[in-house]
Short mmCIF file of C-alpha atoms and ligand atoms in Angstrom, two decimals:
data_model
loop_
_atom_site.label_atom_id
_atom_site.label_comp_id
_atom_site.label_asym_id
_atom_site.label_seq_id
_atom_site.Cartn_x
_atom_site.Cartn_y
_atom_site.Cartn_z
CA THR A 1 116.17 31.65 81.64
CA THR A 2 116.85 33.13 85.05
CA GLY A 3 116.80 31.73 88.57
CA THR A 4 116.79 32.76 92.21
CA ILE A 5 117.43 30.89 95.42
CA ALA A 6 117.29 32.02 99.05
CA THR A 7 120.36 31.65 101.23
CA ASP A 8 120.25 31.54 105.02
CA PRO A 9 122.92 32.78 107.45
CA GLU A 10 124.15 30.48 110.16
CA LYS A 11 124.77 31.94 113.64
CA HIS A 12 126.88 35.15 113.49
CA ASP A 13 126.63 34.98 109.67
CA VAL A 14 129.59 32.56 109.85
CA GLU A 15 128.40 31.00 106.57
CA TYR A 16 125.34 31.06 104.35
CA LEU A 17 123.54 27.82 103.50
CA THR A 18 121.54 27.32 100.30
CA PRO A 19 119.25 24.42 99.26
CA ILE A 20 120.00 22.28 96.19
CA SER A 21 118.44 19.07 94.87
CA VAL A 22 120.53 16.21 93.51
CA GLY A 23 119.48 13.03 91.70
CA THR A 24 116.27 11.17 90.84
CA PRO A 25 114.16 11.08 92.91
CA SER A 26 115.58 14.34 94.20
CA GLN A 27 117.75 14.35 97.31
CA ASP A 28 117.54 17.73 99.05
CA LEU A 29 120.79 19.05 100.51
CA VAL A 30 121.86 22.41 101.97
CA VAL A 31 125.30 23.63 100.92
CA ASP A 32 127.73 26.56 101.14
CA PHE A 33 127.80 28.51 97.84
CA ASP A 34 131.47 29.40 97.55
CA THR A 35 132.75 31.94 95.01
CA GLY A 36 136.23 31.14 96.36
CA SER A 37 136.34 27.57 95.03
CA SER A 38 135.12 25.60 92.01
CA ASP A 39 133.99 22.14 93.10
CA LEU A 40 130.49 20.95 93.94
CA TRP A 41 131.09 18.33 96.59
CA VAL A 42 128.65 16.79 99.06
CA PHE A 43 128.61 14.55 102.11
CA SER A 44 127.83 11.06 100.84
CA THR A 45 127.05 7.45 101.73
CA GLU A 46 130.68 6.71 100.77
CA MET A 47 131.92 8.36 103.96
CA SER A 48 132.71 6.73 107.27
CA THR A 49 129.75 7.36 109.58
CA SER A 50 132.19 8.75 112.16
CA ASP A 51 132.79 11.73 109.84
CA ILE A 52 129.07 12.52 109.61
CA LYS A 53 127.44 14.48 112.45
CA GLY A 54 123.97 15.58 111.44
CA GLN A 55 124.56 16.32 107.77
CA THR A 56 122.30 15.03 105.01
CA VAL A 57 124.21 12.76 102.62
CA TYR A 58 123.97 12.14 98.88
CA ASP A 59 123.41 8.48 97.97
CA PRO A 60 124.33 7.96 94.30
CA ASN A 61 123.00 4.38 94.47
CA ASN A 62 119.59 5.84 95.29
CA SER A 63 119.53 8.00 92.17
CA SER A 64 118.44 6.47 88.85
CA THR A 65 120.24 9.27 87.00
CA SER A 66 123.65 9.00 88.71
CA GLU A 67 126.58 7.84 86.58
CA LYS A 68 129.99 7.22 88.14
CA VAL A 69 132.86 9.02 86.36
CA GLN A 70 135.17 6.03 86.28
CA GLY A 71 138.71 6.72 87.41
CA SER A 72 138.04 10.26 88.56
CA THR A 73 138.87 11.47 92.07
CA TRP A 74 139.15 14.81 93.84
CA LYS A 75 140.96 16.20 96.85
CA ILE A 76 140.81 19.79 98.11
CA THR A 77 142.50 21.77 100.87
CA TYR A 78 140.85 25.16 101.58
CA GLY A 79 142.30 28.44 102.73
CA ASP A 80 141.37 27.75 106.35
CA GLY A 81 143.20 24.40 106.30
CA SER A 82 140.06 22.29 106.01
CA SER A 83 139.99 19.51 103.42
CA SER A 84 137.87 16.89 101.73
CA SER A 85 138.23 14.21 99.06
CA GLY A 86 136.31 11.52 97.21
CA ASP A 87 135.11 10.35 93.83
CA VAL A 88 132.83 11.73 91.13
CA TYR A 89 129.35 11.17 89.70
CA LEU A 90 127.35 12.91 87.02
CA ASP A 91 123.80 13.56 88.13
CA THR A 92 121.01 16.07 87.79
CA VAL A 93 121.35 19.12 90.03
CA THR A 94 118.61 21.72 90.56
CA ILE A 95 118.91 25.13 92.18
CA GLY A 96 115.51 26.81 92.40
CA ASN A 97 114.04 26.47 88.89
CA LEU A 98 117.42 25.88 87.20
CA THR A 99 118.52 22.33 86.37
CA VAL A 100 121.79 21.00 85.01
CA PRO A 101 120.97 17.43 83.90
CA SER A 102 124.55 16.20 83.99
CA GLN A 103 126.46 18.06 86.69
CA ALA A 104 129.66 16.70 88.24
CA VAL A 105 128.70 15.87 91.81
CA GLU A 106 131.80 15.14 93.85
CA ALA A 107 130.89 12.59 96.50
CA ALA A 108 132.98 12.88 99.64
CA LYS A 109 134.69 9.81 101.07
CA LYS A 110 136.68 11.83 103.60
CA VAL A 111 136.20 15.28 105.16
CA SER A 112 138.26 17.09 107.81
CA SER A 113 136.87 17.91 111.25
CA GLU A 114 135.89 21.47 110.25
CA PHE A 115 133.28 19.96 107.94
CA THR A 116 132.23 17.13 110.27
CA ASP A 117 131.65 19.70 113.03
CA ASP A 118 129.64 21.98 110.71
CA SER A 119 126.49 19.93 111.23
CA HIS A 120 124.06 21.96 109.09
CA ASN A 121 126.34 22.11 106.04
CA ASP A 122 126.08 19.24 103.54
CA GLY A 123 128.83 20.39 101.18
CA LEU A 124 130.11 23.18 98.97
CA LEU A 125 128.94 24.50 95.61
CA GLY A 126 131.83 26.26 93.92
CA LEU A 127 131.07 29.43 91.99
CA GLY A 128 134.70 30.19 91.15
CA PHE A 129 136.20 29.58 87.71
CA SER A 130 136.25 25.96 86.50
CA ALA A 131 139.98 26.24 85.73
CA ILE A 132 140.68 25.44 89.41
CA ASN A 133 138.24 22.50 89.69
CA ALA A 134 140.06 19.78 91.64
CA VAL A 135 138.84 16.65 89.81
CA GLU A 136 141.63 14.46 88.38
CA PRO A 137 142.42 13.49 85.66
CA THR A 138 139.69 15.56 83.99
CA PRO A 139 138.58 18.80 85.72
CA GLN A 140 134.80 19.34 85.72
CA ASN A 141 132.63 22.40 85.19
CA THR A 142 130.89 24.30 87.95
CA PHE A 143 127.11 24.46 88.06
CA PHE A 144 127.30 28.09 86.91
CA ASP A 145 129.58 27.27 83.95
CA ASN A 146 127.18 24.49 82.92
CA ILE A 147 124.06 26.68 83.17
CA LYS A 148 125.40 30.06 82.05
CA GLY A 149 124.82 29.46 78.32
CA SER A 150 121.11 29.01 79.09
CA LEU A 151 120.85 32.15 81.22
CA ASP A 152 119.54 35.46 79.89
CA ALA A 153 122.96 36.85 80.86
CA PRO A 154 126.14 34.99 81.93
CA LEU A 155 126.16 36.37 85.47
CA PHE A 156 124.96 35.73 88.99
CA THR A 157 124.32 38.17 91.81
CA VAL A 158 125.01 37.81 95.53
CA ASP A 159 122.79 39.53 98.09
CA LEU A 160 123.90 38.30 101.53
CA LYS A 161 122.35 39.91 104.60
CA HIS A 162 123.07 40.15 108.32
CA GLY A 163 121.02 37.66 110.30
CA THR A 164 118.27 37.24 107.72
CA PRO A 165 117.85 35.38 104.42
CA GLY A 166 119.42 36.79 101.27
CA SER A 167 119.60 35.43 97.75
CA PHE A 168 121.71 34.23 94.86
CA ASN A 169 120.17 35.21 91.50
CA PHE A 170 121.24 33.70 88.20
CA GLY A 171 121.04 35.40 84.79
CA TYR A 172 119.63 38.78 85.76
CA ILE A 173 120.26 41.93 87.77
CA ASP A 174 117.23 42.77 89.93
CA PRO A 175 116.90 46.57 89.93
CA ALA A 176 114.81 46.36 93.12
CA ALA A 177 117.69 44.69 94.98
CA TYR A 178 119.99 47.70 95.16
CA ILE A 179 120.07 51.49 95.37
CA GLY A 180 122.20 54.03 93.54
CA ASN A 181 124.65 53.01 90.86
CA ILE A 182 126.59 49.78 90.43
CA SER A 183 130.37 50.38 90.58
CA TRP A 184 132.04 48.06 88.09
CA THR A 185 135.63 46.85 88.32
CA PRO A 186 137.54 44.39 86.12
CA VAL A 187 138.03 40.79 87.31
CA ASP A 188 141.41 39.03 87.23
CA SER A 189 140.39 35.37 86.91
CA SER A 190 143.98 34.17 86.30
CA GLN A 191 144.08 32.32 89.65
CA GLY A 192 140.57 30.93 89.20
CA TYR A 193 139.03 33.44 91.63
CA TRP A 194 136.86 36.55 91.30
CA GLY A 195 139.90 38.78 91.82
CA PHE A 196 139.92 42.59 91.75
CA THR A 197 141.95 45.52 93.00
CA SER A 198 140.46 48.17 95.27
CA PRO A 199 142.13 51.59 94.92
CA GLY A 200 142.08 52.36 98.64
CA TYR A 201 140.17 52.80 101.87
CA ALA A 202 139.01 55.19 104.57
CA VAL A 203 138.43 54.79 108.28
CA GLY A 204 135.17 56.28 109.52
CA THR A 205 134.73 59.81 108.20
CA GLY A 206 138.48 60.12 107.59
CA ALA A 207 140.15 61.01 104.30
CA PHE A 208 140.33 58.37 101.59
CA ARG A 209 143.79 56.78 101.45
CA ASN A 210 145.07 55.63 98.03
CA HIS A 211 146.37 52.12 98.66
CA SER A 212 145.90 49.31 96.10
CA ILE A 213 144.32 46.29 97.75
CA SER A 214 144.22 43.17 95.56
CA GLY A 215 141.88 40.43 96.67
CA ILE A 216 139.05 38.09 95.86
CA ALA A 217 135.29 38.28 96.41
CA ASP A 218 134.68 35.13 98.43
CA THR A 219 131.22 34.17 99.73
CA GLY A 220 132.80 31.20 101.54
CA THR A 221 135.00 33.34 103.78
CA THR A 222 133.28 34.81 106.82
CA LEU A 223 135.37 37.90 107.45
CA LEU A 224 137.06 40.76 105.57
CA LEU A 225 140.79 39.92 105.46
CA LEU A 226 143.02 42.86 104.47
CA PRO A 227 146.71 43.83 104.46
CA LYS A 228 148.24 44.28 107.91
CA SER A 229 148.99 47.97 107.26
CA VAL A 230 145.32 48.67 106.49
CA VAL A 231 144.04 46.62 109.43
CA SER A 232 146.35 48.28 111.96
CA ALA A 233 145.42 51.73 110.58
CA TYR A 234 141.77 50.82 111.17
CA TYR A 235 142.14 49.44 114.70
CA LYS A 236 144.37 52.37 115.67
CA GLU A 237 141.16 54.42 115.67
CA ILE A 238 139.43 52.20 118.25
CA GLN A 239 140.11 52.81 121.93
CA GLY A 240 141.22 49.55 123.57
CA ALA A 241 141.57 47.57 120.34
CA GLN A 242 144.33 44.98 120.51
CA TYR A 243 145.59 41.87 118.75
CA ASP A 244 144.73 38.87 120.94
CA SER A 245 146.98 35.95 119.99
CA ASP A 246 144.81 33.48 121.91
CA GLN A 247 141.78 34.42 119.81
CA GLY A 248 143.94 34.86 116.71
CA GLY A 249 142.78 38.33 115.83
CA TYR A 250 141.97 41.90 116.83
CA ILE A 251 139.41 42.36 119.61
CA PHE A 252 137.98 45.58 121.00
CA PRO A 253 135.28 46.79 123.39
CA CYS A 254 131.90 46.11 121.75
CA SER A 255 130.75 49.56 122.82
CA PRO A 256 130.92 52.22 121.51
CA THR A 257 130.24 51.10 117.94
CA PRO A 258 133.53 51.19 115.98
CA PRO A 259 134.05 53.44 112.95
CA ASP A 260 132.81 52.37 109.52
CA PHE A 261 135.34 50.87 107.12
CA VAL A 262 135.17 52.15 103.54
CA PHE A 263 136.90 50.55 100.56
CA GLY A 264 137.03 51.74 96.99
CA VAL A 265 135.61 49.91 93.99
CA ASN A 266 136.78 51.74 90.87
CA LYS A 267 135.38 55.30 91.28
CA GLY A 268 132.82 54.18 93.86
CA ILE A 269 133.00 53.14 97.49
CA VAL A 270 131.62 50.34 99.67
CA THR A 271 130.91 51.11 103.32
CA VAL A 272 131.15 48.38 105.94
CA PRO A 273 129.12 49.79 108.87
CA GLY A 274 130.92 49.82 112.20
CA ASP A 275 128.32 47.52 113.73
CA MET A 276 129.22 44.91 111.11
CA VAL A 277 132.87 45.17 112.20
CA SER A 278 131.77 44.11 115.68
CA TYR A 279 131.55 40.60 114.33
CA ALA A 280 130.79 38.56 117.45
CA PRO A 281 131.32 38.61 121.22
CA ALA A 282 134.95 37.71 121.91
CA ASP A 283 134.48 37.05 125.61
CA SER A 284 131.58 37.21 128.07
CA ALA A 285 133.61 38.85 130.86
CA ASN A 286 134.85 42.10 129.35
CA GLN A 287 132.28 42.70 126.62
CA ASN A 288 134.97 42.57 123.94
CA CYS A 289 134.08 41.88 120.32
CA PHE A 290 136.06 39.92 117.75
CA GLY A 291 136.71 42.08 114.70
CA GLY A 292 135.07 41.37 111.36
CA ILE A 293 138.17 42.90 109.78
CA GLN A 294 141.36 40.87 110.24
CA THR A 295 144.69 40.54 108.42
CA ASP A 296 145.32 38.55 105.24
CA THR A 297 148.83 37.66 106.46
CA GLY A 298 150.16 34.52 104.80
CA ILE A 299 147.36 34.18 102.25
CA GLY A 300 149.01 36.16 99.43
CA PHE A 301 145.95 38.29 98.66
CA SER A 302 143.09 39.94 100.51
CA ILE A 303 139.71 38.30 100.90
CA PHE A 304 136.50 40.31 100.64
CA GLY A 305 134.39 37.79 102.51
CA ASP A 306 130.87 37.93 103.93
CA VAL A 307 131.54 40.93 106.21
CA ALA A 308 132.20 42.97 103.04
CA LEU A 309 129.66 41.24 100.79
CA LYS A 310 126.67 41.52 103.13
CA THR A 311 126.82 45.32 102.96
CA SER A 312 126.29 45.22 99.20
CA PHE A 313 124.52 43.81 96.19
CA VAL A 314 127.31 42.23 94.15
CA VAL A 315 127.21 41.19 90.48
CA PHE A 316 129.57 38.40 89.41
CA ASP A 317 129.63 38.99 85.64
CA ALA A 318 131.40 36.22 83.71
CA GLY A 319 130.43 37.80 80.38
CA GLY A 320 132.10 41.14 81.01
CA LEU A 321 134.60 39.56 83.44
CA GLN A 322 133.78 42.25 85.98
CA LEU A 323 132.41 42.66 89.49
CA GLY A 324 129.67 45.15 90.20
CA TRP A 325 129.16 46.49 93.75
CA ALA A 326 126.10 48.50 94.79
CA ALA A 327 124.63 49.73 98.05
CA LYS A 328 121.24 48.38 99.17
N1 D5V B 401 136.42 29.91 100.18
C1 D5V B 401 136.45 29.52 101.58
C2 D5V B 401 135.83 28.16 101.74
O1 D5V B 401 134.46 28.17 101.40
C3 D5V B 401 135.96 27.64 103.14
S1 D5V B 401 135.68 25.87 103.12
C4 D5V B 401 134.77 25.60 104.54
C5 D5V B 401 135.41 25.05 105.63
C6 D5V B 401 134.68 24.78 106.79
C7 D5V B 401 133.32 25.10 106.86
C8 D5V B 401 132.69 25.67 105.75
C9 D5V B 401 133.42 25.94 104.60
C10 D5V B 401 137.37 27.92 103.66
O2 D5V B 401 137.41 29.13 104.40
C11 D5V B 401 137.88 30.17 103.53
C12 D5V B 401 137.88 29.52 102.17
O3 D5V B 401 138.20 28.19 102.55
#
């Protein structure tokens, strides 16, 4: 079998929201597919109403197929400091035409303000490796791990776009979705992420600089977070670019369009167009833009988030344990 589901960008492509159905009769939710984590958790009727601001909630008591996993709990803190916790049910989960009859659905009891304030987002669907699933005492499988044995191929593809719907496909590589060749690179899944090492980068039409950049492909991170040395080399080429500690990142005049940023994937390259680096208006007064490329300081690895992913068609291949990047 194969499957496909559309995913819609929120304002400024800050995150991409994708519909899923949970339970019987089905409860339709919209969640953040996150290759940087491995838990499927949802807003639920077990939460305090003060933590819910517009989200749709999962009600396990309203599903004839829900089964509580007695004694199991979960608690997660994400890279941006946000957090959530709760307990666990098994229930049927459908994405497009793909159904896992007994998927661990982690019902939130508590969520931090970042989630409460994210009113269109009803939860996260982890597409990382199940080894870092946060359920205690028995970690649970991701939706992808549960379905992959039924798929024509044990892979999914990510086709995020700027300001318009993209798609997650499961079990097949759509040749119409990309151009040119796919550049493949091995995945290091030892930390539970889709980790890889880029051999280097270039700024605009400049020479390629050999510089190993180890990071993860993370659909749940908005920006492209890279080593400080790379980021300062990039912004050095933009007149008026500066680090603004109030905004917590590099800003620069929105015009003229900044140079492209190129990073290597094995023998190939991925180009982030300059207009994608002008991520969003930083202030109304001086027409400055907040950069879509920022530092990975303090994280321990780089993060190839949506700013990098939306330029490409990316194959997350669990069979070959490799990432494939192609232009589109
Ligand atoms: N993998 C990412 C994850 O999806 C988000 S969790 C999140 C928080 C608030 C709103 C939406 C999502 C967080 O930022 C980076 C890393 O952790």
